[in-house]
Coordinates of C-alpha atoms in Angstrom, one line a residue:
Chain A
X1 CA 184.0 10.5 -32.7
X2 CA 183.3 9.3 -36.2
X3 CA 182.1 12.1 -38.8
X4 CA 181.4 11.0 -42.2
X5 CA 182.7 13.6 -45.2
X6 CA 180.4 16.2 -45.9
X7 CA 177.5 15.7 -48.5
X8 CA 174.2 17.7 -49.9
X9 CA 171.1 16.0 -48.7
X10 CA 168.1 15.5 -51.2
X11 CA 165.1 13.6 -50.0
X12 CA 163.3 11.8 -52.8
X13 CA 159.0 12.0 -53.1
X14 CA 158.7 9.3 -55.6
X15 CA 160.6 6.1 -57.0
X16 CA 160.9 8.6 -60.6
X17 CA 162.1 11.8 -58.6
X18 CA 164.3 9.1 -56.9
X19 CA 166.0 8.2 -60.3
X20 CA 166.0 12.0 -61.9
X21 CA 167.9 12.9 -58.5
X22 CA 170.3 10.1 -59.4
X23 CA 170.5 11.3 -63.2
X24 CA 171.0 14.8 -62.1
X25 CA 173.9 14.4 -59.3
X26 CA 175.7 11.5 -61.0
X27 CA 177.5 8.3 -59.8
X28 CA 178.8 10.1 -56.7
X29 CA 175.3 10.4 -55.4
X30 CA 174.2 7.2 -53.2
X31 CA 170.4 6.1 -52.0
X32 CA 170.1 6.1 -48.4
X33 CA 167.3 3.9 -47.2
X34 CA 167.6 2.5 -43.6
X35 CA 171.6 3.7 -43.4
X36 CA 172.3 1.0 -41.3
X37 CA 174.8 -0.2 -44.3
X38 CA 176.0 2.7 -45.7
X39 CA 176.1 5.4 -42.4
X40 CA 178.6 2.7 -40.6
X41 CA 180.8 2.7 -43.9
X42 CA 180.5 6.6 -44.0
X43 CA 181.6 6.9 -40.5
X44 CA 184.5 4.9 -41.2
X45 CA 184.9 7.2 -44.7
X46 CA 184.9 3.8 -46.7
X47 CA 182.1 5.7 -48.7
X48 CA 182.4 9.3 -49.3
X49 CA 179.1 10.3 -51.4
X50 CA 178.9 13.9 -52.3
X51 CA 174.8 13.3 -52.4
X52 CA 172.7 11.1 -50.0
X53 CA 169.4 10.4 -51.4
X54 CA 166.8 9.6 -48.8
X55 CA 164.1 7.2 -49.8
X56 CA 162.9 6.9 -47.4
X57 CA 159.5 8.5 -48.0
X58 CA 159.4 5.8 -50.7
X59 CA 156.4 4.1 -48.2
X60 CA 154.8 2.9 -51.6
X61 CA 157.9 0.7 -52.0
X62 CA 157.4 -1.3 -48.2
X63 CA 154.5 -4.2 -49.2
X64 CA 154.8 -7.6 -48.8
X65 CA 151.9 -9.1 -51.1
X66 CA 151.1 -12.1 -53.6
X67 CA 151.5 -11.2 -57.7
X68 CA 151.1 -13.1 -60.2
X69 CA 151.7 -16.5 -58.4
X70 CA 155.0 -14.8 -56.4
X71 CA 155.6 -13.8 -53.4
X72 CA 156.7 -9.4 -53.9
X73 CA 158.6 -7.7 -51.3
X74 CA 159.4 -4.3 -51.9
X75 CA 163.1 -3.1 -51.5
X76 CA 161.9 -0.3 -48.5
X77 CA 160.1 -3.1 -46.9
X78 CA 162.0 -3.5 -43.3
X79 CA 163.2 -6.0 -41.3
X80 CA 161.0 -6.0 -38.9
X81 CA 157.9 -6.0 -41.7
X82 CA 159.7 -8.9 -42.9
X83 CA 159.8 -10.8 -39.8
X84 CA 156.6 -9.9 -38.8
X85 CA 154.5 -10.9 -41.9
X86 CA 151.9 -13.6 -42.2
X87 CA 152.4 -14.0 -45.7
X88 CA 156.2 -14.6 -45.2
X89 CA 155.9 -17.4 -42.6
X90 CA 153.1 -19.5 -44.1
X91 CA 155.2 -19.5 -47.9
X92 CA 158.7 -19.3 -47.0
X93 CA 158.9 -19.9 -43.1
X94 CA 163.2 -19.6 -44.0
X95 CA 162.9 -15.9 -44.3
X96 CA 161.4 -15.7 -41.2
X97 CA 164.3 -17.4 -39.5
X98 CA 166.8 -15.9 -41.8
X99 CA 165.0 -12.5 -40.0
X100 CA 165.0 -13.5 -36.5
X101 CA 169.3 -13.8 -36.5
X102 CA 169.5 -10.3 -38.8
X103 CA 171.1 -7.7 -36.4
X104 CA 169.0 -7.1 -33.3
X105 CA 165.3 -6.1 -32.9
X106 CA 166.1 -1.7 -32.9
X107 CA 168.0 -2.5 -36.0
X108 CA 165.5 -4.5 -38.1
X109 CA 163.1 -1.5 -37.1
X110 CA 165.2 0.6 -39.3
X111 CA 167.1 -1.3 -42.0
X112 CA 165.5 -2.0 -45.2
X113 CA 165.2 -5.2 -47.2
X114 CA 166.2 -3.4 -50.4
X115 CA 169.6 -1.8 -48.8
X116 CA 170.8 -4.9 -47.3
X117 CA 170.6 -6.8 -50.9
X118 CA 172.0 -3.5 -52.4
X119 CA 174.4 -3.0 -50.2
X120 CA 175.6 -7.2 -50.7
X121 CA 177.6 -7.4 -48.1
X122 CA 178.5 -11.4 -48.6
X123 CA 178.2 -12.1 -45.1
X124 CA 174.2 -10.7 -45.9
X125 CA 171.6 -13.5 -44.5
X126 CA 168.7 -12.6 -46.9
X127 CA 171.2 -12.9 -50.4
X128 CA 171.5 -16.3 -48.9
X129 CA 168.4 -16.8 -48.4
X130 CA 167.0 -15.1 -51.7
X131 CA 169.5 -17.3 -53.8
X132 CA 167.8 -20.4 -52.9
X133 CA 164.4 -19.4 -53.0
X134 CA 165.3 -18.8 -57.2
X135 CA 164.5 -14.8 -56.0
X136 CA 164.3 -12.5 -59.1
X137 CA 165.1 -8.6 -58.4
X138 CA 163.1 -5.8 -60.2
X139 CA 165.4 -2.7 -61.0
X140 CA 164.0 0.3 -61.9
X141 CA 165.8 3.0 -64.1
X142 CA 165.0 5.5 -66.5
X143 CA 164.2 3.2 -69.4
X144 CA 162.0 1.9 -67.3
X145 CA 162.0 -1.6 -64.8
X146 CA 163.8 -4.5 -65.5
X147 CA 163.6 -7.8 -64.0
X148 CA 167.1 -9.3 -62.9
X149 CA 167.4 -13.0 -62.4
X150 CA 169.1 -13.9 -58.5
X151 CA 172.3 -14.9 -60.8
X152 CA 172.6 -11.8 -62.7
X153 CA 172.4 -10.0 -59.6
X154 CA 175.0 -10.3 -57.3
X155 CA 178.3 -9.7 -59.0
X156 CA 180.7 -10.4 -56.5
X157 CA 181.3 -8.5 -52.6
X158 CA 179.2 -5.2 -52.7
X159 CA 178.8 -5.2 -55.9
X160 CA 175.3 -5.8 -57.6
X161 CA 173.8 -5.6 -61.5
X162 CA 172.2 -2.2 -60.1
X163 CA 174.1 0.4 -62.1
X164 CA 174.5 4.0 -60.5
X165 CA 171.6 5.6 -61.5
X166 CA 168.9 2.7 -60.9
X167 CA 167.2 1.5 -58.0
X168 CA 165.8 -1.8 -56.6
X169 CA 162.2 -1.2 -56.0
X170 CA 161.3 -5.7 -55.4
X171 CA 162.2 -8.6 -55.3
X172 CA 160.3 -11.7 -56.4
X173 CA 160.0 -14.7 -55.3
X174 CA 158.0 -17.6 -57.2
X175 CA 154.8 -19.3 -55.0
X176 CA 155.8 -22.8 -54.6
X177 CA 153.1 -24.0 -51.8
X178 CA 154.8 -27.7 -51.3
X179 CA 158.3 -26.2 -50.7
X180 CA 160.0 -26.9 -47.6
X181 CA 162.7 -24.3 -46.4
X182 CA 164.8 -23.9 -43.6
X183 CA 167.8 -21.3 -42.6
X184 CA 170.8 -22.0 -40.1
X185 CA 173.0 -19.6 -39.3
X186 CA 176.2 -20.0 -36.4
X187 CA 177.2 -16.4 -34.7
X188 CA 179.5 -15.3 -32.4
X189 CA 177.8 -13.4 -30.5
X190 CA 173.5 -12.5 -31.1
X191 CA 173.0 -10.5 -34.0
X192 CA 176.3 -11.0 -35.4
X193 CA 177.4 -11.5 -38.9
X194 CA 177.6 -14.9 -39.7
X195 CA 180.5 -17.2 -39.5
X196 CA 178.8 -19.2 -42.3
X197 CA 175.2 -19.4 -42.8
X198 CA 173.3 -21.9 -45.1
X199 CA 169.5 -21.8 -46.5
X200 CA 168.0 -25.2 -47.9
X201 CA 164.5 -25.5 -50.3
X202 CA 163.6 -28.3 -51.2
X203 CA 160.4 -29.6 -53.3
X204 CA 159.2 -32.8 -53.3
X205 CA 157.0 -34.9 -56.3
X206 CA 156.3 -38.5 -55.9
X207 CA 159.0 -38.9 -53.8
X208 CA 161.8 -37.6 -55.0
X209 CA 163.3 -34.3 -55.3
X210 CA 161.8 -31.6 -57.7
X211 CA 163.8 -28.5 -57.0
X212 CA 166.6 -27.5 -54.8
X213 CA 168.3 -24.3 -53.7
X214 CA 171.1 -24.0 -51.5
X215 CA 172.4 -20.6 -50.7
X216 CA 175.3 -19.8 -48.7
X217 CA 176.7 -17.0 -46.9
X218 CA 179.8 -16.1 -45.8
X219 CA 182.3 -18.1 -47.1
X220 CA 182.3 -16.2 -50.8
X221 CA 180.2 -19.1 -52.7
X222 CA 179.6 -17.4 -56.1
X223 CA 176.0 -15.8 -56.6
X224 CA 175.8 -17.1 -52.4
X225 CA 175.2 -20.4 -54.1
X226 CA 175.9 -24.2 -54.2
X227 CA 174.9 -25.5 -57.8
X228 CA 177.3 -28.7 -56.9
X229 CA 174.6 -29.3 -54.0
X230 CA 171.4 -28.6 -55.8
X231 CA 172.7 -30.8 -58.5
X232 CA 172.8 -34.1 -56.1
X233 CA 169.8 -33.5 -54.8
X234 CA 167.2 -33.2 -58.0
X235 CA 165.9 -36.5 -59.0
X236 CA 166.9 -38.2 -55.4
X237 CA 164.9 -39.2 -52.7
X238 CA 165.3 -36.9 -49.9
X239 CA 166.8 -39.7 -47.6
X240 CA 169.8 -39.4 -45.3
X241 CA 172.1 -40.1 -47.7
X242 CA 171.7 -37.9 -50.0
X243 CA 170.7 -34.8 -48.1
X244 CA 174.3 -36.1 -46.7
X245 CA 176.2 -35.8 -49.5
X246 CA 174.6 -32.7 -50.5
X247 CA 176.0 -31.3 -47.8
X248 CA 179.5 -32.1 -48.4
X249 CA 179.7 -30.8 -51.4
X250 CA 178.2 -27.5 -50.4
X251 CA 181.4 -27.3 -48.2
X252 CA 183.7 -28.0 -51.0
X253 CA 181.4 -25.3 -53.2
X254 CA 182.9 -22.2 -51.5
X255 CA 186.1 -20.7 -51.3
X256 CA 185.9 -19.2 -47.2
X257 CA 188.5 -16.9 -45.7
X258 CA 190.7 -17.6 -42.6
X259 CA 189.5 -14.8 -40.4
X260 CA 189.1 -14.0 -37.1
X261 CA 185.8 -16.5 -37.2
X262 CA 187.6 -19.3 -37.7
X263 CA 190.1 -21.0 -40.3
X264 CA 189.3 -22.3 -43.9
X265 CA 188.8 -26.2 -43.1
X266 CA 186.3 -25.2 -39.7
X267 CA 184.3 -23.2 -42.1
X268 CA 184.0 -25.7 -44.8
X269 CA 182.9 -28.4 -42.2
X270 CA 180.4 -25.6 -40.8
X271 CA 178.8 -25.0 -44.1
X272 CA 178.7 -28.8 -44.3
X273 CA 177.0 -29.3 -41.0
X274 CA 174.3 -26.2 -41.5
X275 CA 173.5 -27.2 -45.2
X276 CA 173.0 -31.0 -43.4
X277 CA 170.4 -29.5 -40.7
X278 CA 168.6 -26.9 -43.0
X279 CA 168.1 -29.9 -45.4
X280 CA 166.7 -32.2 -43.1
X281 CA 164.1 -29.5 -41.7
X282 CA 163.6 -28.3 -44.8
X283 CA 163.0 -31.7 -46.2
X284 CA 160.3 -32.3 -43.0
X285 CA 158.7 -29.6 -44.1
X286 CA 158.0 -30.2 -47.4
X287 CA 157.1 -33.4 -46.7
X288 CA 154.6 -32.0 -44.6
X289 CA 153.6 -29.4 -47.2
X290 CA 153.0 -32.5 -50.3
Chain B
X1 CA 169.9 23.1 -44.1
X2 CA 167.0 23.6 -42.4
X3 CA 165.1 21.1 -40.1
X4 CA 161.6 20.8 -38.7
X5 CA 160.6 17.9 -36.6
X6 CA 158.7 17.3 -33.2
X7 CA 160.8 16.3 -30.4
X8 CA 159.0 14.9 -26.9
X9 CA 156.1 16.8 -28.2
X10 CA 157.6 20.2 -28.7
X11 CA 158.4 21.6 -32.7
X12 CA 161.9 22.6 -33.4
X13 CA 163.8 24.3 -36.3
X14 CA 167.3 24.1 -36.4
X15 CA 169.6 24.5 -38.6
X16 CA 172.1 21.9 -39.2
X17 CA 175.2 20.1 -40.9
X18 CA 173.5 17.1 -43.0
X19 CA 176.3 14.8 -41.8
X20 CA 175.1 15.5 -38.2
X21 CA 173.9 12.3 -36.7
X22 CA 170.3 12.4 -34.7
X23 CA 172.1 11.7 -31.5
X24 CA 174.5 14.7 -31.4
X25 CA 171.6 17.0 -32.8
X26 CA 169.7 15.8 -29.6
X27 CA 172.4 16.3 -27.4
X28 CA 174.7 18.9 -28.6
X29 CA 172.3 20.7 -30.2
X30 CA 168.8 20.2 -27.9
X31 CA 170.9 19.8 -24.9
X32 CA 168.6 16.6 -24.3
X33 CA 171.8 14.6 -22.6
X34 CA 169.7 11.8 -21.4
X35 CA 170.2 10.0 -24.9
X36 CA 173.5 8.6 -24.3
X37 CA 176.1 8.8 -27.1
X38 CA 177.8 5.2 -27.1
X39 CA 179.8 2.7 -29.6
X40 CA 178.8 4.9 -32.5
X41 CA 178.5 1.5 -34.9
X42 CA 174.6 0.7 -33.5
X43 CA 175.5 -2.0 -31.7
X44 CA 175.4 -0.9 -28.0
X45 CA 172.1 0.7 -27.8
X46 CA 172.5 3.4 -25.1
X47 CA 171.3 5.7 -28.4
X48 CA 168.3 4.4 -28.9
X49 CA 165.1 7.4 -29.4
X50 CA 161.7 6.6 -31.1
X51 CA 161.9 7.9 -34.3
X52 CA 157.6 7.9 -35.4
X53 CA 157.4 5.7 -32.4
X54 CA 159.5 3.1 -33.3
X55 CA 162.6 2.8 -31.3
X56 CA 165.9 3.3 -33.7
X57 CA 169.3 3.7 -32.9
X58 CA 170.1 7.4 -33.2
X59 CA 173.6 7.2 -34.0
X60 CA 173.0 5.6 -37.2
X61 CA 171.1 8.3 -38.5
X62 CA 171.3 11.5 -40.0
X63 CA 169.0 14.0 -38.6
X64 CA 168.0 15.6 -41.8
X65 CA 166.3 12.3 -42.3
X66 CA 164.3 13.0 -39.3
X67 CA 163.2 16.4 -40.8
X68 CA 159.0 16.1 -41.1
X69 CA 159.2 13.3 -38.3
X70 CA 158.8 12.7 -34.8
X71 CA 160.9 12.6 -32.3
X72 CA 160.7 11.0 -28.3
X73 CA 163.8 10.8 -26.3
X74 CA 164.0 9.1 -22.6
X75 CA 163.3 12.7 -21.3
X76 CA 159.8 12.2 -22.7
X77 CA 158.9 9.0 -20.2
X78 CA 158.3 11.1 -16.7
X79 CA 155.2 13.0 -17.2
X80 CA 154.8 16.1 -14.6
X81 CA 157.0 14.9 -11.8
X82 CA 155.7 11.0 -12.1
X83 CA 158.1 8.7 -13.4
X84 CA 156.9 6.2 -15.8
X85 CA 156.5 2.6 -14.4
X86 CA 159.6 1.7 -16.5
X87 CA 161.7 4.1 -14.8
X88 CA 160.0 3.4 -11.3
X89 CA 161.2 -0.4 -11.9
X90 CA 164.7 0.7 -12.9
X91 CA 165.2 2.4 -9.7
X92 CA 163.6 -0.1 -7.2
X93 CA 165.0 -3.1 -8.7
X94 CA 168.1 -1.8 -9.4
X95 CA 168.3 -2.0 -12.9
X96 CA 171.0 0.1 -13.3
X97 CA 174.5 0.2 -11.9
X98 CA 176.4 2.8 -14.2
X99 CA 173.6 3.7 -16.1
X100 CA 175.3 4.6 -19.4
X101 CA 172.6 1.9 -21.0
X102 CA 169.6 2.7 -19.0
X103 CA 168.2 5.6 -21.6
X104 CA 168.2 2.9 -24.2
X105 CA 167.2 0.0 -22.1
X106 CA 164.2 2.3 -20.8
X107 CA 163.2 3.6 -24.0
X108 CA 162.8 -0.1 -25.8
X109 CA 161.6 -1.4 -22.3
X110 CA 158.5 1.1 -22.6
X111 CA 158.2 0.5 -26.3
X112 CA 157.9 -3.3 -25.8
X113 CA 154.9 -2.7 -23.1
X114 CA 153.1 -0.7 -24.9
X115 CA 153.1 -3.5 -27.8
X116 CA 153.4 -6.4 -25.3
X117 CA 151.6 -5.3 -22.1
X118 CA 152.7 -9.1 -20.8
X119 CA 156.1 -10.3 -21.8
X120 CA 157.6 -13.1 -20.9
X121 CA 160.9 -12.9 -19.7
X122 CA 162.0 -14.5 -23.3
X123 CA 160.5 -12.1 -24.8
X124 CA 162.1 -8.8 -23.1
X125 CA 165.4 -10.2 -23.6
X126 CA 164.7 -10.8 -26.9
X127 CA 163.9 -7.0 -27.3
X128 CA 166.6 -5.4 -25.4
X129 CA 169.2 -7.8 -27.2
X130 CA 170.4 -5.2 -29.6
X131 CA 171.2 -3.5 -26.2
X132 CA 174.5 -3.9 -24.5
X133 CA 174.9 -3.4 -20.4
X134 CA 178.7 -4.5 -19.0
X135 CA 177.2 -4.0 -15.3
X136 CA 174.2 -5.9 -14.3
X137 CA 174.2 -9.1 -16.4
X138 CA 171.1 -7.8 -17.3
X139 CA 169.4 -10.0 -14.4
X140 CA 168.1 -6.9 -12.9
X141 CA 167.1 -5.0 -16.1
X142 CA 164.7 -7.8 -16.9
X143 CA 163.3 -7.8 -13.5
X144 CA 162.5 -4.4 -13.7
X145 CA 161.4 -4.6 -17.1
X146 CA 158.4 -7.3 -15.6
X147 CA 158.3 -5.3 -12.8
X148 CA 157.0 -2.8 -15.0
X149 CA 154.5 -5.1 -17.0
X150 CA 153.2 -6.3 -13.5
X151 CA 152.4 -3.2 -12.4
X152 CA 150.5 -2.3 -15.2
X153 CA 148.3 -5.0 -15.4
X154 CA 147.6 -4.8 -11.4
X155 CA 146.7 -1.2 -11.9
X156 CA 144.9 -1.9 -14.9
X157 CA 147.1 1.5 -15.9
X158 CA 148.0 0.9 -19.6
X159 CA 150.6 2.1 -21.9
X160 CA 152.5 5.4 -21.5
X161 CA 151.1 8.5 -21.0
X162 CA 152.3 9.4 -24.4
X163 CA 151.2 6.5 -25.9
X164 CA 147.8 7.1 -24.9
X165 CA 147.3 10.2 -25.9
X166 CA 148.5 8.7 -29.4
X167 CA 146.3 5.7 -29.4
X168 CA 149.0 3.0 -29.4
X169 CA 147.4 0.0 -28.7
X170 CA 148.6 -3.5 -27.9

């Protein structure tokens, strides 16, 4: 049986009384949002907080909606919302299949947007996913919000620009209507972590390439991204060859480990291959979308 | 601390650890054994209660958080001596073998039908895949699962009798 360390439980009423809690008990107090992060790694006693804070009360922080020309999806927004959302599929269909391969169905039902990019796990789908869609991340703290660019934010394996007594309360994405995007993702087993995912957007203008983001997960690209890729692709038809050679150099644009999922060449020709097939979809679609 | 929540309908106040998990307060604590206590890491799904009417895995959280909130557990699906259709299909079509799983599997298997009167079978094995059964190669747990559905539209019976009492709608 797995007990986690004992803790005092506070249950926050507002994103502010969130953040005074978080002043009051210091940096050994931890959010809780959908626990399906941080209850595992308390089991375990990898994380040993002397406070939980619940937030999730916080119902003013699960929207999906359109702002100021960008898509904003607030951090308690779950899974499942995620998933389900009209708005989500018709802008950036590659959440939507980032979604479908998150966990299982009784999981997305509980875990939260917000905690899965806080807790930056870097075999997390949606930091992928977010990291080629040029996602922004608001942080809220006592000084008030500030807007983190997707760069700035992850700072290497569970560790993110949110300091110990802020909170993520959205993250933004900008509306581009002719983008094309696409996510593939290989498993083990369904709902899985990934051996190596890969998430491809692509914008076309007379032709050639506009804008590009590859993100990558798994296989410890920095900021879950491929600048090397991105960079071939801007200003180049979106033909097989260059969506191609994209590809490869997204698999020499990580530095994977030799795990139990596989050795360090397999996973750089996997991250090659996925790139490859999210491209071309993704290329489809915004060739559709012009 | 304190707790107050509504489980299968009834209001409890308990006092509790705030490390203790939802699944051992039901158990241990409610002595509501039919939630079955599994791999503890929410991947098995044998745990898995509605929490506001949305099925969770109850091992993965605390059960101060469900302070304030509702509760149903498997217990909740037979209403006055008559099973629910779900459990009926379990039984007839052998949906069980063990039947460590079966809470779970019955508990997302009503929560799916309630939302999804007609399934198809892509469709209930897409719901019960964050469930995990070593026995029947879950052949016969989707049987029963349409089982279920067909009866319900044949009857023109629909939902739980839970769920209609709360309005759920399809």
């Amino acid at each position: 049986m797995q007990v986690p360390a004992s803790f005092d439980y506070e249950r926050a009423a507002s994103v502010d009384h969130a953040l005074s809690l978080l002043r009051r008990h210091g940096p050994e107090a931890r959010l809780i949002a959908g626990g399906h992060s941080l209850i595992p790694m308390m089991k375990l006693r990898l994380a040993q907080p002397e406070v939980l804070i619940d937030i999730n009360d916080l119902s003013d922080l699960s929207y999906i909606r359109i702002a100021d020309n960008r898509l904003c999806i607030g951090a308690m927004t779950r899974h499942a919302d995620l998933l389900a959302s009209p708005l989500v599929a018709e802008h950036y269909p590659m959440l939507v299949e980032a979604e479908e391969v998150i966990a299982d169905p009784i999981v997305r039902n509980r875990g939260s947007v917000g905690g899965s990019l806080c807790q930056a796990d870097p075999s997390e789908d949606l930091s992928a996913a977010f990291a080629a869609l040029g996602a922004s991340f608001v942080v809220a703290g006592e000084a008030g919000r500030r807007e983190v660019q997707g760069e700035d934010f992850h700072l290497g394996p569970y560790t993110t620009a949110v300091e110990a007594d802020e909170m993520l309360v959205e993250v933004r994405i900008p509306l581009r209507p002719s983008m094309g995007s696409a996510y593939e993702k290989l498993e083990r087993r369904a709902g899985d972590w990934a051996v190596a995912a890969a998430a491809a957007a692509i914008r076309l203008e007379d032709g050639v390439i506009a804008e590009a983001g590859i993100g990558l997960s798994a296989v410890n690209a920095a900021h879950f991204r491929s600048p090397q890729a991105e960079r071939r692709l801007v200003g180049n038809p979106a033909d097989q060859a260059t969506l191609a050679e994209a590809a490869s150099l997204a698999g020499a644009d990580c530095n994977p480990s030799a795990d139990q999922r596989g050795p360090v060449d397999y996973k750089r020709h996997l991250v090659s291959e996925l790139t490859l097939r999210a491209l071309v979809r993704a290329a489809a679609s915004a060739n559709r979308r012009i | 601390m304190q707790v107050q929540m509504t489980v299968n309908g009834q209001p409890v106040t308990a006092e509790i650890e705030a490390r203790l998990l939802l699944v051992h307060f039901l158990r241990d604590q409610l002595g509501l054994t039919g939630t079955h206590w599994g791999c503890d890491t929410s991947n098995c799904g044998t745990c898995v209660v509605w929490l506001d009417r949305t099925p969770v895995k109850s091992c993965t959280i605390f059960a101060a958080m469900a302070d304030g909130h509702e509760i149903h557990t498997v217990e909740s699906l037979e209403t006055d001596g008559k099973l629910d259709l779900v459990q009926e299909g379990f039984a007839n079509l052998h949906g069980l073998q063990c039947g460590f799983c079966t809470p779970g599997m019955m508990m997302t298997a009503r929560w799916l039908l309630d939302h999804n009167p007609s399934p198809t079978d892509a469709e209930i094995r897409e719901a019960i895949s964050g469930q995990l059964c070593r026995c029947t190669g879950y052949e016969n747990i989707v049987r029963a699962i349409r089982w279920a559905a067909e009866q319900t539209e044949n009857s023109g019976e629909f939902a739980s009798p839970g769920a209609q009492e709360k309005g759920v709608s399809a």
